[in-house]
mmCIF file of C-alpha atoms in Angstrom:
data_model
loop_
_atom_site.group_PDB
_atom_site.id
_atom_site.type_symbol
_atom_site.label_atom_id
_atom_site.label_comp_id
_atom_site.label_asym_id
_atom_site.label_seq_id
_atom_site.Cartn_x
_atom_site.Cartn_y
_atom_site.Cartn_z
ATOM 1 C CA MET A 12 -0.282 -0.227 0.238
ATOM 2 C CA SER A 13 1.116 3.980 -0.922
ATOM 3 C CA GLU A 14 2.054 6.300 2.090
ATOM 4 C CA ASP A 15 -0.620 8.469 0.117
ATOM 5 C CA ARG A 16 -2.986 5.515 0.563
ATOM 6 C CA VAL A 17 -1.972 4.807 3.762
ATOM 7 C CA ASP A 18 -2.262 8.211 5.195
ATOM 8 C CA TYR A 19 -5.407 8.396 3.358
ATOM 9 C CA VAL A 20 -6.741 5.715 5.331
ATOM 10 C CA THR A 21 -5.931 6.690 8.511
ATOM 11 C CA GLN A 22 -7.313 10.070 8.416
ATOM 12 C CA ALA A 23 -10.778 9.005 7.622
ATOM 13 C CA SER A 24 -10.182 6.548 10.481
ATOM 14 C CA ALA A 25 -9.544 9.464 12.756
ATOM 15 C CA GLU A 26 -12.352 11.367 11.678
ATOM 16 C CA LEU A 27 -14.924 8.146 12.330
ATOM 17 C CA PRO A 28 -16.590 8.317 15.976
ATOM 18 C CA GLN A 29 -14.559 5.952 18.113
ATOM 19 C CA ASN A 30 -16.941 5.306 20.530
ATOM 20 C CA PRO A 31 -20.577 6.860 19.263
ATOM 21 C CA LYS A 32 -23.123 6.639 21.894
ATOM 22 C CA SER A 33 -26.079 6.079 19.531
ATOM 23 C CA TYR A 34 -26.632 4.429 15.786
ATOM 24 C CA ASN A 35 -26.387 6.387 12.589
ATOM 25 C CA LYS A 36 -29.163 8.109 11.176
ATOM 26 C CA LEU A 37 -29.661 5.321 8.939
ATOM 27 C CA SER A 38 -29.786 2.650 11.049
ATOM 28 C CA ILE A 39 -32.347 4.617 13.107
ATOM 29 C CA GLY A 40 -34.428 5.391 10.407
ATOM 30 C CA LEU A 41 -34.137 2.203 8.551
ATOM 31 C CA HIS A 42 -35.025 0.973 12.330
ATOM 32 C CA TRP A 43 -38.142 2.808 12.429
ATOM 33 C CA LEU A 44 -39.397 1.962 8.815
ATOM 34 C CA MET A 45 -39.197 -1.616 9.441
ATOM 35 C CA VAL A 46 -40.789 -1.066 12.703
ATOM 36 C CA LEU A 47 -43.667 0.589 10.446
ATOM 37 C CA LEU A 48 -43.612 -1.814 7.416
ATOM 38 C CA PHE A 49 -44.013 -5.209 10.200
ATOM 39 C CA VAL A 50 -46.922 -3.134 12.124
ATOM 40 C CA ALA A 51 -48.627 -2.930 8.369
ATOM 41 C CA VAL A 52 -47.640 -6.253 6.979
ATOM 42 C CA TYR A 53 -49.347 -8.199 9.805
ATOM 43 C CA ALA A 54 -52.075 -5.468 10.273
ATOM 44 C CA THR A 55 -52.955 -6.101 6.599
ATOM 45 C CA ILE A 56 -53.129 -10.101 6.610
ATOM 46 C CA GLU A 57 -55.002 -9.717 10.322
ATOM 47 C CA CYS A 58 -57.511 -7.178 8.814
ATOM 48 C CA ARG A 59 -58.146 -9.524 5.665
ATOM 49 C CA THR A 60 -59.985 -11.830 8.105
ATOM 50 C CA PHE A 61 -63.101 -9.159 8.324
ATOM 51 C CA PHE A 62 -63.774 -10.014 4.778
ATOM 52 C CA GLU A 63 -65.456 -12.765 2.637
ATOM 53 C CA ARG A 64 -63.080 -14.773 0.917
ATOM 54 C CA GLY A 65 -63.208 -13.297 -2.374
ATOM 55 C CA THR A 66 -63.832 -9.722 -1.661
ATOM 56 C CA ASP A 67 -62.287 -6.998 -3.104
ATOM 57 C CA MET A 68 -61.270 -5.829 0.161
ATOM 58 C CA ARG A 69 -59.777 -8.480 1.209
ATOM 59 C CA ASN A 70 -58.223 -9.205 -1.772
ATOM 60 C CA LEU A 71 -56.717 -5.480 -1.919
ATOM 61 C CA LEU A 72 -55.435 -6.345 1.753
ATOM 62 C CA LYS A 73 -53.476 -9.545 0.964
ATOM 63 C CA GLU A 74 -51.723 -7.943 -1.961
ATOM 64 C CA TRP A 75 -50.967 -5.132 -0.013
ATOM 65 C CA HIS A 76 -49.385 -7.658 2.301
ATOM 66 C CA PHE A 77 -47.732 -8.934 -0.268
ATOM 67 C CA ILE A 78 -46.018 -5.665 -1.497
ATOM 68 C CA LEU A 79 -45.061 -4.354 1.764
ATOM 69 C CA GLY A 80 -43.370 -7.911 2.689
ATOM 70 C CA LEU A 81 -41.664 -7.667 -0.298
ATOM 71 C CA THR A 82 -40.384 -4.451 0.616
ATOM 72 C CA ILE A 83 -39.049 -5.598 4.027
ATOM 73 C CA PHE A 84 -36.909 -8.269 2.105
ATOM 74 C CA THR A 85 -35.797 -5.565 -0.061
ATOM 75 C CA LEU A 86 -35.125 -2.988 2.665
ATOM 76 C CA VAL A 87 -33.491 -5.552 4.935
ATOM 77 C CA TRP A 88 -30.206 -5.798 2.494
ATOM 78 C CA LEU A 89 -29.876 -2.271 2.984
ATOM 79 C CA ARG A 90 -29.982 -2.524 6.763
ATOM 80 C CA LEU A 91 -26.966 -5.395 6.515
ATOM 81 C CA ALA A 92 -25.226 -3.541 4.704
ATOM 82 C CA VAL A 93 -25.354 -0.643 7.491
ATOM 83 C CA ARG A 94 -25.052 -2.688 9.864
ATOM 84 C CA VAL A 95 -21.488 -4.264 8.740
ATOM 85 C CA LEU A 96 -20.529 -1.126 7.848
ATOM 86 C CA LYS A 97 -21.569 1.211 10.704
ATOM 87 C CA PRO A 98 -21.518 -1.366 14.062
ATOM 88 C CA ALA A 99 -24.139 -0.773 16.600
ATOM 89 C CA PRO A 100 -22.655 1.324 19.737
ATOM 90 C CA PRO A 101 -21.662 -0.178 22.765
ATOM 91 C CA ILE A 102 -24.393 -0.928 25.503
ATOM 92 C CA LEU A 103 -23.452 1.583 28.459
ATOM 93 C CA PRO A 104 -22.709 -0.072 31.177
ATOM 94 C CA SER A 105 -21.378 -3.277 29.028
ATOM 95 C CA PRO A 106 -24.623 -6.459 29.662
ATOM 96 C CA PRO A 107 -23.422 -9.814 30.700
ATOM 97 C CA GLN A 108 -22.244 -11.991 28.316
ATOM 98 C CA TRP A 109 -25.364 -13.995 28.046
ATOM 99 C CA GLN A 110 -27.787 -11.066 27.257
ATOM 100 C CA THR A 111 -25.868 -10.151 24.595
ATOM 101 C CA LEU A 112 -25.659 -13.477 23.620
ATOM 102 C CA LEU A 113 -29.558 -13.392 23.850
ATOM 103 C CA ALA A 114 -29.823 -10.110 22.275
ATOM 104 C CA ARG A 115 -28.029 -11.378 18.815
ATOM 105 C CA LEU A 116 -29.826 -14.488 18.770
ATOM 106 C CA VAL A 117 -32.877 -13.074 18.783
ATOM 107 C CA HIS A 118 -31.161 -10.350 16.064
ATOM 108 C CA ALA A 119 -30.301 -12.731 14.040
ATOM 109 C CA VAL A 120 -33.827 -14.882 13.617
ATOM 110 C CA LEU A 121 -35.256 -11.484 13.284
ATOM 111 C CA TYR A 122 -33.065 -10.904 10.053
ATOM 112 C CA ALA A 123 -33.914 -14.419 8.827
ATOM 113 C CA LEU A 124 -37.265 -13.368 9.054
ATOM 114 C CA MET A 125 -37.120 -10.254 7.734
ATOM 115 C CA ILE A 126 -35.524 -12.691 4.126
ATOM 116 C CA GLY A 127 -37.398 -16.000 4.771
ATOM 117 C CA MET A 128 -40.831 -14.548 5.339
ATOM 118 C CA PRO A 129 -40.962 -12.990 2.302
ATOM 119 C CA ILE A 130 -39.306 -15.050 0.066
ATOM 120 C CA ALA A 131 -42.083 -18.056 0.873
ATOM 121 C CA GLY A 132 -44.684 -15.361 0.309
ATOM 122 C CA TRP A 133 -43.571 -15.303 -3.034
ATOM 123 C CA LEU A 134 -43.722 -18.878 -3.454
ATOM 124 C CA ILE A 135 -46.804 -19.543 -2.144
ATOM 125 C CA LEU A 136 -48.013 -16.986 -5.213
ATOM 126 C CA SER A 137 -45.450 -18.604 -7.537
ATOM 127 C CA GLY A 138 -47.159 -22.145 -6.412
ATOM 128 C CA GLU A 139 -50.462 -21.036 -6.858
ATOM 129 C CA GLY A 140 -50.010 -19.665 -10.014
ATOM 130 C CA LYS A 141 -50.808 -16.151 -9.115
ATOM 131 C CA PRO A 142 -48.958 -12.577 -10.140
ATOM 132 C CA ILE A 143 -46.427 -11.645 -7.520
ATOM 133 C CA PRO A 144 -47.154 -7.938 -7.158
ATOM 134 C CA PHE A 145 -44.710 -5.565 -6.383
ATOM 135 C CA TRP A 146 -44.930 -1.278 -6.361
ATOM 136 C CA GLY A 147 -46.664 -1.793 -10.072
ATOM 137 C CA LEU A 148 -44.600 -4.397 -11.356
ATOM 138 C CA GLU A 149 -44.892 -8.434 -11.629
ATOM 139 C CA LEU A 150 -42.108 -10.301 -10.502
ATOM 140 C CA PRO A 151 -41.161 -13.507 -11.804
ATOM 141 C CA ALA A 152 -42.438 -16.512 -10.219
ATOM 142 C CA LEU A 153 -39.805 -18.679 -8.524
ATOM 143 C CA ILE A 154 -41.666 -22.213 -8.842
ATOM 144 C CA GLY A 155 -44.037 -23.494 -11.257
ATOM 145 C CA PRO A 156 -47.563 -24.397 -10.257
ATOM 146 C CA ASN A 157 -47.914 -26.613 -7.434
ATOM 147 C CA LYS A 158 -50.861 -26.082 -5.160
ATOM 148 C CA ASP A 159 -49.838 -28.669 -2.519
ATOM 149 C CA LEU A 160 -46.576 -27.471 -2.131
ATOM 150 C CA ALA A 161 -47.866 -23.997 -2.271
ATOM 151 C CA HIS A 162 -49.976 -25.057 0.787
ATOM 152 C CA GLU A 163 -47.281 -26.449 2.467
ATOM 153 C CA ILE A 164 -44.848 -23.320 2.331
ATOM 154 C CA GLU A 165 -48.163 -21.032 3.876
ATOM 155 C CA GLU A 166 -48.178 -23.464 6.421
ATOM 156 C CA LEU A 167 -45.152 -22.870 7.642
ATOM 157 C CA HIS A 168 -44.950 -18.989 6.699
ATOM 158 C CA GLU A 169 -48.052 -19.208 9.034
ATOM 159 C CA LEU A 170 -46.168 -20.490 11.512
ATOM 160 C CA PHE A 171 -43.109 -18.473 12.019
ATOM 161 C CA GLY A 172 -45.521 -15.430 11.723
ATOM 162 C CA LYS A 173 -46.646 -16.469 14.896
ATOM 163 C CA VAL A 174 -43.114 -16.581 16.006
ATOM 164 C CA GLY A 175 -42.394 -13.421 14.616
ATOM 165 C CA TYR A 176 -44.717 -11.785 16.542
ATOM 166 C CA PHE A 177 -43.205 -13.342 19.586
ATOM 167 C CA LEU A 178 -39.599 -12.147 18.282
ATOM 168 C CA ILE A 179 -40.755 -8.673 17.948
ATOM 169 C CA ALA A 180 -42.767 -8.509 21.431
ATOM 170 C CA LEU A 181 -39.361 -9.864 23.183
ATOM 171 C CA HIS A 182 -37.145 -6.863 21.302
ATOM 172 C CA ALA A 183 -39.834 -4.447 22.648
ATOM 173 C CA VAL A 184 -40.310 -5.390 25.828
ATOM 174 C CA ALA A 185 -36.731 -6.104 26.040
ATOM 175 C CA ALA A 186 -35.645 -2.436 25.111
ATOM 176 C CA LEU A 187 -37.952 -1.379 27.508
ATOM 177 C CA VAL A 188 -36.699 -3.431 30.588
ATOM 178 C CA HIS A 189 -33.270 -2.036 29.708
ATOM 179 C CA HIS A 190 -34.513 1.559 29.674
ATOM 180 C CA TYR A 191 -36.804 1.774 32.784
ATOM 181 C CA VAL A 192 -35.382 -0.854 34.851
ATOM 182 C CA ILE A 193 -31.665 -1.547 33.737
ATOM 183 C CA LYS A 194 -31.634 1.946 33.138
ATOM 184 C CA ASP A 195 -28.459 1.462 30.597
ATOM 185 C CA ASN A 196 -28.419 3.313 26.668
ATOM 186 C CA THR A 197 -29.990 0.183 24.770
ATOM 187 C CA LEU A 198 -33.525 2.205 24.056
ATOM 188 C CA VAL A 199 -31.698 5.779 23.676
ATOM 189 C CA ARG A 200 -28.911 4.307 20.824
ATOM 190 C CA MET A 201 -32.061 4.088 18.968
ATOM 191 C CA LEU A 202 -33.376 7.105 19.653
ATOM 192 C CA LYS A 203 -31.072 9.917 18.992
#
């Protein structure tokens, strides 16, 4: 590496905050956008039950469920890239190791759901031979028509949707416990 390159890297590294107290603005914005998208994805699929099968409103809610789920799938890749490039600021005071490991596990499973659930939805529509809507586009099918396989994937999709409810609640409760009981900076890092 040339001296000029070394100096540039050293200078750029020196300009980065060494111990930031909060997440960067992009991470914070993506986090809260994903929260809103999760609420909308779950709300659209739950609210569909208020309408009879085959009605326009029920079909519209299902379509929005797919569109918003695929939006999560699209944004999660940006979120993961930002997480790699801009690591999380430390929790102060440092939590016990078991809490750190549990938090990492929950985050990993949440990310897996943000990737796996939309793919499952895409597979379900593909297997049912239905169009895959995405903001005015029609995405290609991932598999050929296969209603039996689509039904099996749908059952798993619903099961993991219930797991998602639990993990989201656990994530939110843990943040509140850290803020109000433990009184560390866990929640504040995602607010400022």
